Short mmCIF file of C-alpha atoms in Angstrom, two decimals:
data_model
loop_
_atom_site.label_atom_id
_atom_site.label_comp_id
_atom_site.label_asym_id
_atom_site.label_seq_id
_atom_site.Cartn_x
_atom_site.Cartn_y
_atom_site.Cartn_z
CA UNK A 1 -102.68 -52.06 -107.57
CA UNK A 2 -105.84 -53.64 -108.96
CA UNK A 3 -107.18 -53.28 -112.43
CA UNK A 4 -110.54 -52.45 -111.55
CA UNK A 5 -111.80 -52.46 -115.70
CA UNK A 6 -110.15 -53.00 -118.94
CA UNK A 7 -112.08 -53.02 -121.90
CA UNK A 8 -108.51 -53.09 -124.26
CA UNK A 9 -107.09 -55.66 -126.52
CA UNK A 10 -103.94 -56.66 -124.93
CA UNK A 11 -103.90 -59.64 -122.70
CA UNK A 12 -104.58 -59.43 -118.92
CA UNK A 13 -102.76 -61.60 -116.59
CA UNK A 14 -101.39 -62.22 -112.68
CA UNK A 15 -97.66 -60.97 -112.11
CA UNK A 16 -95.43 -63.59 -109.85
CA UNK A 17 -96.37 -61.81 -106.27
CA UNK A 18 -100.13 -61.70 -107.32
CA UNK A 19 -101.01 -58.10 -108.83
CA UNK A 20 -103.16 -58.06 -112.09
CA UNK A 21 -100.99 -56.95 -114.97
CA UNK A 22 -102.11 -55.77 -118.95
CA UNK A 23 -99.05 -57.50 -121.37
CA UNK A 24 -97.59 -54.28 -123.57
CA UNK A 25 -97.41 -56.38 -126.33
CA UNK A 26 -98.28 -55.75 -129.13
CA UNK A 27 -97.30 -52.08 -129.32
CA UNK A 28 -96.29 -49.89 -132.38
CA UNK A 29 -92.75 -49.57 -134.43
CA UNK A 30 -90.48 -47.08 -133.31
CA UNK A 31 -87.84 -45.09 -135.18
CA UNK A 32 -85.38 -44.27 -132.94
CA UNK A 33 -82.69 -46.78 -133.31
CA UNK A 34 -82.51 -47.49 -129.26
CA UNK A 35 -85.57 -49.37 -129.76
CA UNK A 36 -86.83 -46.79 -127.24
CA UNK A 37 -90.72 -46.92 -126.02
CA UNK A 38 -93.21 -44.73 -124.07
CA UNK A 39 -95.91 -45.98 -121.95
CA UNK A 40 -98.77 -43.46 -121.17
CA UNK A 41 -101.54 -44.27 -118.27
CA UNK A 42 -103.91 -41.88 -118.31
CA UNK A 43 -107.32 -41.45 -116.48
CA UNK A 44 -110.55 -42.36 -118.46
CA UNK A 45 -111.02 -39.40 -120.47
CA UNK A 46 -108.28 -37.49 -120.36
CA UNK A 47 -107.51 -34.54 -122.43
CA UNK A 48 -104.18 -33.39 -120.94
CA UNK A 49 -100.93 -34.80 -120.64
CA UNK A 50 -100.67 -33.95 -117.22
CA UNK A 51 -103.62 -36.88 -116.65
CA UNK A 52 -101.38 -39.29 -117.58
CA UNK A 53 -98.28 -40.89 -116.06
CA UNK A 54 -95.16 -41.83 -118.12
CA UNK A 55 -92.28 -44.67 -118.43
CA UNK A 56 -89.61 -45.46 -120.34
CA UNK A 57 -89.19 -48.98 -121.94
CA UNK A 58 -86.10 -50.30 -124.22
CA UNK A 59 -86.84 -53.55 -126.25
CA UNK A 60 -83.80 -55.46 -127.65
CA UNK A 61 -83.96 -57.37 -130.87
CA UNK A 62 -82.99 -61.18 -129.55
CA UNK A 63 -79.27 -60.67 -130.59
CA UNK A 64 -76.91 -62.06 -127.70
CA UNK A 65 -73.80 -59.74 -129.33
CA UNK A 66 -76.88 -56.53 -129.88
CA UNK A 67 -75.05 -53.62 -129.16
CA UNK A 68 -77.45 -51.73 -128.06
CA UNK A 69 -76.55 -49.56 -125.63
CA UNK A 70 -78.17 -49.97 -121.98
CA UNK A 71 -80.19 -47.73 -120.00
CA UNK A 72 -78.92 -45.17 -117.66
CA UNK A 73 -79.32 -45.73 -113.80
CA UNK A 74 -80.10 -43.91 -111.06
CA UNK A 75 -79.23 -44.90 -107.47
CA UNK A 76 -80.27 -43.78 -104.25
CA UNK A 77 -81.94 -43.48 -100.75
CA UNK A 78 -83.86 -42.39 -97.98
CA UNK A 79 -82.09 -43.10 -94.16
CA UNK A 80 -83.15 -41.45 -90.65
CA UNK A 81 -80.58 -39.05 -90.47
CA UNK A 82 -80.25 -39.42 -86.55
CA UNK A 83 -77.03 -36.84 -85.73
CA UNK A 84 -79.04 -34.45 -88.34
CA UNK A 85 -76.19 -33.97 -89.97
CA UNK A 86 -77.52 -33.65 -93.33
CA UNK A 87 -75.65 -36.53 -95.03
CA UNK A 88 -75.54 -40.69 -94.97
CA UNK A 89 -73.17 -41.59 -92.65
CA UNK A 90 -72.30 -45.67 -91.66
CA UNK A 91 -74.44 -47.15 -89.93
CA UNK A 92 -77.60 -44.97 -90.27
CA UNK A 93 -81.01 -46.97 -91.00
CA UNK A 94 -82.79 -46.65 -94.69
CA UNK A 95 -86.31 -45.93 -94.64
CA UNK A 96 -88.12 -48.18 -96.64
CA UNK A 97 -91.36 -47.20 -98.91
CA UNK A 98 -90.52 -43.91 -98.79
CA UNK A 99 -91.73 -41.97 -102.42
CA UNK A 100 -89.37 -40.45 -104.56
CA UNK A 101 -90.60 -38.13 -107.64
CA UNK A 102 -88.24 -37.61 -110.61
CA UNK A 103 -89.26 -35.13 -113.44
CA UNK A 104 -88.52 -34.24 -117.28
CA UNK A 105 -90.70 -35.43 -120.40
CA UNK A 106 -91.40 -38.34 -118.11
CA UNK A 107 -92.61 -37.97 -114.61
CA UNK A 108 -92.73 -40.53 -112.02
CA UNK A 109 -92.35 -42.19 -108.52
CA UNK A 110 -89.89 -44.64 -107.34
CA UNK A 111 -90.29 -46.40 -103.86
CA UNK A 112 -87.42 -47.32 -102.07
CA UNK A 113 -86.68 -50.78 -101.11
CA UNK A 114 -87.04 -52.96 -97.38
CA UNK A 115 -83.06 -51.46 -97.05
CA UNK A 116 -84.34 -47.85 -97.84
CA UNK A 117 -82.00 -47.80 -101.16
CA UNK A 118 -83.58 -47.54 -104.71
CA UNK A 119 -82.12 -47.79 -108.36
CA UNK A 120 -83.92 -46.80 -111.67
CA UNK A 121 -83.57 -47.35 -115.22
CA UNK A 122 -84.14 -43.73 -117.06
CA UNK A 123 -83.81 -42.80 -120.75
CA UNK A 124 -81.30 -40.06 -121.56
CA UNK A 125 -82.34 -36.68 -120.24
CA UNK A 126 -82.20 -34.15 -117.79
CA UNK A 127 -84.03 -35.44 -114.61
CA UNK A 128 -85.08 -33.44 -111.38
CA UNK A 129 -85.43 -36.19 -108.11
CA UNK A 130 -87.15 -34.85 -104.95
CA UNK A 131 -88.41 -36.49 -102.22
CA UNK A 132 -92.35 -36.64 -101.39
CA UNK A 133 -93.03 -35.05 -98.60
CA UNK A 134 -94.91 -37.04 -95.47
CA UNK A 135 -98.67 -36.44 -94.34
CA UNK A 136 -98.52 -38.21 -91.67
CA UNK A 137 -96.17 -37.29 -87.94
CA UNK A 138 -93.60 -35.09 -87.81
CA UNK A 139 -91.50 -35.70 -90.36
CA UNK A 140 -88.76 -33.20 -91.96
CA UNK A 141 -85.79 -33.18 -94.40
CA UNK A 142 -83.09 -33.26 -93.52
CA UNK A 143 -80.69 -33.97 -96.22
CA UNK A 144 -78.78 -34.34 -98.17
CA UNK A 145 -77.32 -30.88 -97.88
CA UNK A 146 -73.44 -32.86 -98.04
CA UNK A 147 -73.43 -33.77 -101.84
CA UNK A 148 -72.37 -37.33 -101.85
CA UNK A 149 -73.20 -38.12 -105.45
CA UNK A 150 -70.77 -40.03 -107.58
CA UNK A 151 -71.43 -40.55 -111.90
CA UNK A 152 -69.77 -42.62 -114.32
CA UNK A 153 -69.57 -42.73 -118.39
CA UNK A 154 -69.64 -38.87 -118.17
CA UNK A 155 -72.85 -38.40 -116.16
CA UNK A 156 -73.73 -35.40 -114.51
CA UNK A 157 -75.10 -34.58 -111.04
CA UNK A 158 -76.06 -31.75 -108.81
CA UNK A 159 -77.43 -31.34 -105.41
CA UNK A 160 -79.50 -28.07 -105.12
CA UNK A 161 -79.63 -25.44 -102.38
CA UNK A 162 -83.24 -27.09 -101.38
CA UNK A 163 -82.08 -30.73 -101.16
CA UNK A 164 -82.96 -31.76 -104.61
CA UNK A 165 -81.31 -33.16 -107.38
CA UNK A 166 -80.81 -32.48 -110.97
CA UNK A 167 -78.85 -35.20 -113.23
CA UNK A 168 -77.96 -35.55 -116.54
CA UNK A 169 -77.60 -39.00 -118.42
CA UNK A 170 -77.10 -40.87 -121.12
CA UNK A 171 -76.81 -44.25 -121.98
CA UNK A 172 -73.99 -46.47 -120.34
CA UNK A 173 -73.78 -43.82 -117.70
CA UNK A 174 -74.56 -44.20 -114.00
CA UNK A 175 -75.32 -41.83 -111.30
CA UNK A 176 -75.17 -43.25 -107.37
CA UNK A 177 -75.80 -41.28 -104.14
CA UNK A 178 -79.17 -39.53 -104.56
CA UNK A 179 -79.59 -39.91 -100.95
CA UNK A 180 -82.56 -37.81 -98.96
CA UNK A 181 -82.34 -37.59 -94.97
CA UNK A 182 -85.10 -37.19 -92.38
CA UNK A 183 -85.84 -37.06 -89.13
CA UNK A 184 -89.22 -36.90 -87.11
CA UNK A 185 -90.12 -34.78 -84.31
CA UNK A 186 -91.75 -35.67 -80.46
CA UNK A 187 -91.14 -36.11 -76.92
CA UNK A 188 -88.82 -35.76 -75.03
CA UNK A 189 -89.72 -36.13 -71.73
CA UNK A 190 -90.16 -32.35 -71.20
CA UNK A 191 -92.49 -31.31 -68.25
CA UNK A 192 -94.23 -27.76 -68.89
CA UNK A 193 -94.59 -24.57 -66.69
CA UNK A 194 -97.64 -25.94 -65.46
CA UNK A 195 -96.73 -28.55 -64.21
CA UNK A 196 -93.64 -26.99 -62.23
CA UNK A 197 -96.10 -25.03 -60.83
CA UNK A 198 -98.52 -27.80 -59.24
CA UNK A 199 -98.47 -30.16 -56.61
CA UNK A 200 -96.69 -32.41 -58.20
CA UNK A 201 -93.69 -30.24 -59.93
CA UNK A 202 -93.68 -28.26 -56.55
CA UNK A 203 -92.79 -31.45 -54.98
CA UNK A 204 -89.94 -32.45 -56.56
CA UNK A 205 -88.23 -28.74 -56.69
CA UNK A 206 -85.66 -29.39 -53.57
CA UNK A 207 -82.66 -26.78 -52.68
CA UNK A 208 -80.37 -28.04 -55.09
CA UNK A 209 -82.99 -27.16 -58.39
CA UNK A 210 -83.47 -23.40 -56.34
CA UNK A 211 -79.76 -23.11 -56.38
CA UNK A 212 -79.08 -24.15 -59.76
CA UNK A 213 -82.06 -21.47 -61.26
CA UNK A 214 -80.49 -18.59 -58.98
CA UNK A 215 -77.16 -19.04 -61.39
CA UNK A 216 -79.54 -17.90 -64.18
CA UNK A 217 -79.81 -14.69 -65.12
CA UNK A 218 -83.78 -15.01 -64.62
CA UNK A 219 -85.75 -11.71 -65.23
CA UNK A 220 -88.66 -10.06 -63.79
CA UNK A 221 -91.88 -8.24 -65.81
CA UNK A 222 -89.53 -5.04 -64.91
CA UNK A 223 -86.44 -6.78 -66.37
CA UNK A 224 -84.66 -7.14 -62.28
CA UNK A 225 -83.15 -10.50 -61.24
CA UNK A 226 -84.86 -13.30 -60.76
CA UNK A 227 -83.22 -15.30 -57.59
CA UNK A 228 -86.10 -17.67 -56.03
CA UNK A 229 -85.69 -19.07 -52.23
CA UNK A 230 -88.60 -21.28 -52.35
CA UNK A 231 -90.82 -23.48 -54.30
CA UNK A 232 -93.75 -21.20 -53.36
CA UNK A 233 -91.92 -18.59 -54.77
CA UNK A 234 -91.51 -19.60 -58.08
CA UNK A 235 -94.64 -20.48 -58.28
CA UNK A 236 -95.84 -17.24 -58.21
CA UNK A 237 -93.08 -15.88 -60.17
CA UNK A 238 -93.46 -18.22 -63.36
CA UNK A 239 -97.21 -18.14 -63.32
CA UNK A 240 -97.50 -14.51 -63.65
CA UNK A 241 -95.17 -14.58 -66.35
CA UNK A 242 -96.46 -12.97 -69.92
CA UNK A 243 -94.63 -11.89 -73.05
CA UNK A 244 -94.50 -7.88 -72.75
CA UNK A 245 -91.56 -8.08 -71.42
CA UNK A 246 -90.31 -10.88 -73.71
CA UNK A 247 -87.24 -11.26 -71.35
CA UNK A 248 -89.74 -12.34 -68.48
CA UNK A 249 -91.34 -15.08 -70.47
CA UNK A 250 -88.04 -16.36 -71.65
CA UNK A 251 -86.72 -17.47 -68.28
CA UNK A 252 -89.78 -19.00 -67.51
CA UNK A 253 -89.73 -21.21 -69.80
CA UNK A 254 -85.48 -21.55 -69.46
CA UNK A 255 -86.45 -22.57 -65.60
CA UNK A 256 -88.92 -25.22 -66.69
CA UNK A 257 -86.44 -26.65 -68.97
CA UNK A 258 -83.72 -26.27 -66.59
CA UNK A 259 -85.75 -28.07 -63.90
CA UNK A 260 -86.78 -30.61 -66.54
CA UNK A 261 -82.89 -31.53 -66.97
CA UNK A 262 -82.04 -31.32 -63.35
CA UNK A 263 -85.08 -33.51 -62.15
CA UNK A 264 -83.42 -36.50 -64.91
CA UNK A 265 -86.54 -35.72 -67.06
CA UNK A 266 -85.36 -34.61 -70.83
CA UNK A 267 -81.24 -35.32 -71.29
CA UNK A 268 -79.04 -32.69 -71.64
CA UNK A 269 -77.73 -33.66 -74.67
CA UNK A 270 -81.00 -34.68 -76.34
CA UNK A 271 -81.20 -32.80 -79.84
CA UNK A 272 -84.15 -30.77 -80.42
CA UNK A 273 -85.43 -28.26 -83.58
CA UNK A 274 -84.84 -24.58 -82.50
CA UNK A 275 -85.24 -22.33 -85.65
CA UNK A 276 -83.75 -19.02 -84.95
CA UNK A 277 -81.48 -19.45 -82.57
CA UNK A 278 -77.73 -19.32 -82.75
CA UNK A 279 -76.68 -22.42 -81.39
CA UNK A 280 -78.78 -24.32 -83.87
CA UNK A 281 -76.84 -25.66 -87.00
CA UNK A 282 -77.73 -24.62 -90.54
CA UNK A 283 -80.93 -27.12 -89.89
CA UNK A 284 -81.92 -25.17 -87.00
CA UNK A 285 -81.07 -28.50 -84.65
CA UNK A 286 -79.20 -27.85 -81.56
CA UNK A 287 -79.16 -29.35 -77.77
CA UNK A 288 -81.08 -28.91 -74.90
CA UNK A 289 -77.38 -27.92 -72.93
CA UNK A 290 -76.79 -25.10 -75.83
CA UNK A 291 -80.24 -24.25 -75.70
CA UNK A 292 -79.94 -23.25 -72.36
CA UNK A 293 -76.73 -21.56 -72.35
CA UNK A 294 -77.53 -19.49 -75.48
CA UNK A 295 -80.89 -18.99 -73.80
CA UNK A 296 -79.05 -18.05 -70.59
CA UNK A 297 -76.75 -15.45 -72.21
CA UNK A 298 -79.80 -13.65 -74.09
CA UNK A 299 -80.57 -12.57 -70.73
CA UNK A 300 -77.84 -11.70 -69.32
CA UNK A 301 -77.61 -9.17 -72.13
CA UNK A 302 -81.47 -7.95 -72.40
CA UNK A 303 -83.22 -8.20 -69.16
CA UNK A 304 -86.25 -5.49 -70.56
CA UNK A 305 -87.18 -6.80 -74.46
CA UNK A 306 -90.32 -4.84 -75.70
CA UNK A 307 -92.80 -4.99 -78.50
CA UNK A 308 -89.98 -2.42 -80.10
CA UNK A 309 -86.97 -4.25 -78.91
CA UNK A 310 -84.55 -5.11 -81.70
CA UNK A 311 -83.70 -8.62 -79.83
CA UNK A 312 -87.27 -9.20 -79.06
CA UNK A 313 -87.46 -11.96 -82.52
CA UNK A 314 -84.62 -13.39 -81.19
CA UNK A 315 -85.53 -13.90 -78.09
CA UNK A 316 -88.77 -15.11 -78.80
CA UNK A 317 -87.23 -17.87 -80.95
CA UNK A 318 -85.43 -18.91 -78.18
CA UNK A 319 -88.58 -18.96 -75.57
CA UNK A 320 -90.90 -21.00 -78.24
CA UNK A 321 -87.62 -23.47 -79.24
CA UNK A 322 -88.12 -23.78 -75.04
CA UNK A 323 -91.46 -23.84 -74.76
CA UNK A 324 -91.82 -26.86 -77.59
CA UNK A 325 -89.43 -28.77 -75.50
CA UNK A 326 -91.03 -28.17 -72.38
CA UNK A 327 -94.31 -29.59 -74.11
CA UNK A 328 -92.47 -32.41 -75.81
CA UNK A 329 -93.19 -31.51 -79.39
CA UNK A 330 -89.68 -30.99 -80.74
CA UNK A 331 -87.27 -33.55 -80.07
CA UNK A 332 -85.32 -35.45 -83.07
CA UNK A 333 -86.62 -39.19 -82.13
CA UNK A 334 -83.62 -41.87 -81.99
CA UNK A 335 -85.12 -43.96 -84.75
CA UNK A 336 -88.03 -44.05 -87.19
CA UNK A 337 -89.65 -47.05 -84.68
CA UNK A 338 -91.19 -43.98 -82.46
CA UNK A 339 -92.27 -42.06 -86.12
CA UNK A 340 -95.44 -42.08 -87.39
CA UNK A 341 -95.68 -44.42 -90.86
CA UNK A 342 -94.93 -42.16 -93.56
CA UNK A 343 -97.92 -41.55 -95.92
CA UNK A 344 -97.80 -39.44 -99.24
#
């Protein structure tokens, strides 16, 4: 962060790792007996306090025995929560220089470390901490929705329904486990209905794959089974399907997928985003193998699904969660090293 101009009366200088810094000294007296400071940057000109951004400073008065009572502290982190399981487990990486907001009087933004952890000194208050969300990729949150927090010194903390935080501290108090999870979203290895229908998916389509999609309960535009004998005739069959019949366009994409797993191209047990579905946890993650069952078992039950149908939502959900895999958009990535670089 450069100082581009200062035109004040405190001394400028160069901090240890090279960044220009303004000394606080002098500053005015305070009254409260914490010896308790605000700092204020605000914008040239500004005429609200919402142009300004806060901290919190405590001076002590030289005394080696001064009682005066320390800060409170905040602890957390960001990690890549790769089982999406919505909570830090062993083992899982931090994300480093990830942004973290916290809000009362004071508002501000903590990075976390090269380990993905963080810990800040507050003043006593009521504090909100939520994670900045990414620009950049395919990011999401993922967590925490375990609460993991710990306090000491009669601290208070709470992990809210939409994976924030609200704490309450005073001094000589300590709250640990703010933790924030996230995953990002890409390939797969998924091959799409087009491409099961060219030269080259035609190709690899042998009697085994024809087999294995005649065990589905695949649907025609009139809702009648699906059974193909031939490469040529699925191609026919899965590029005429549309989504009137919402049944029809499901099993397409369930035979693309299906072929995609048979043909050693996306893993069975590869977790992917699928919003909607029933097989998906309370993140909406589940597997390409319950994908396909639950997909499977939709329809067997609803072989005709209209603009009027009551399962017709549901079945669409299933067909796009499908369809994004079969395009390799929605796969949970293994690590962040395949992740765009977060930017806020």
């Amino acid at each position: 962060n450069e100082i581009l101009i200062y035109t004040g009366t405190h001394p400028v200088g160069t901090t240890p790792n090279g960044r220009a810094a303004i000394s606080l000294f002098p500053f005015d007296d305070t009254d409260n007996n914490g010896g308790v400071y605000i700092l204020a940057i605000c914008a040239t000109g500004a005429t609200d306090p919402s142009q300004c951004k806060y901290d919190a400073f405590r001076i002590k008065n030289g005394d080696p025995d001064d009682p005066t009572p320390q800060f409170p502290l905040a602890h957390g982190g960001k990690y890549y929560d790769a089982n999406v399981n919505g909570q830090w487990d062993g083992g899982e990486v931090g994300i480093a220089s990830w942004q973290i907001d916290y809000h009362d009087m004071i508002s501000g933004t903590i990075e976390t470390g090269p380990n993905g952890l963080f810990t800040l000194e507050l003043i006593p208050d009521t504090y909100l901490f939520v994670e900045k969300q990414s620009i950049s990729g395919t990011w999401m949150q993922t967590g925490n929705t375990v609460d993991q927090t710990s306090t000491t010194g009669g601290a208070t903390a709470t992990l809210n329904g939409d994976m924030t935080y609200t704490i309450t501290v005073d001094d000589d108090q300590t709250v640990a486990g703010l933790f924030f999870g996230n995953v990002c979203l890409g390939a797969g290895g998924g091959k799409t209905i087009g491409f099961w229908s060219n030269k080259n998916g035609q190709a690899l389509i042998d009697s085994g794959d024809l087999y294995a999609l005649r065990g589905l309960h695949l649907r025609n535009v009139n809702g009648s089974d699906f059974d193909p004998v031939s490469a040529k005739g699925y191609r026919t069959w899965v590029l005429s399907a549309t989504a009137v019949n919402m049944a029809y366009m499901l099993s397409a994409q369930l035979s693309a997928t299906v072929l995609n797993v048979r043909n050693n191209l996306v893993e069975d047990d590869a977790i992917v985003y699928a919003p909607g579905t029933n097989s998906g946890n309370a993140l909406g993650f589940t597997t390409i193998a319950e994908l396909i069952a639950e997909a499977n078992t939709a329809l067997a039950g609803s072989g005709v699904v209209l603009s009027d149908s009551p399962v017709r939502a549901y079945q669409e959900a299933l067909k796009n969660a499908l369809d994004a895999a079969n395009n390799n958009w929605n796969f949970v990535q293994a690590g962040q090293a395949t992740c765009a670089t977060p930017a806020f």
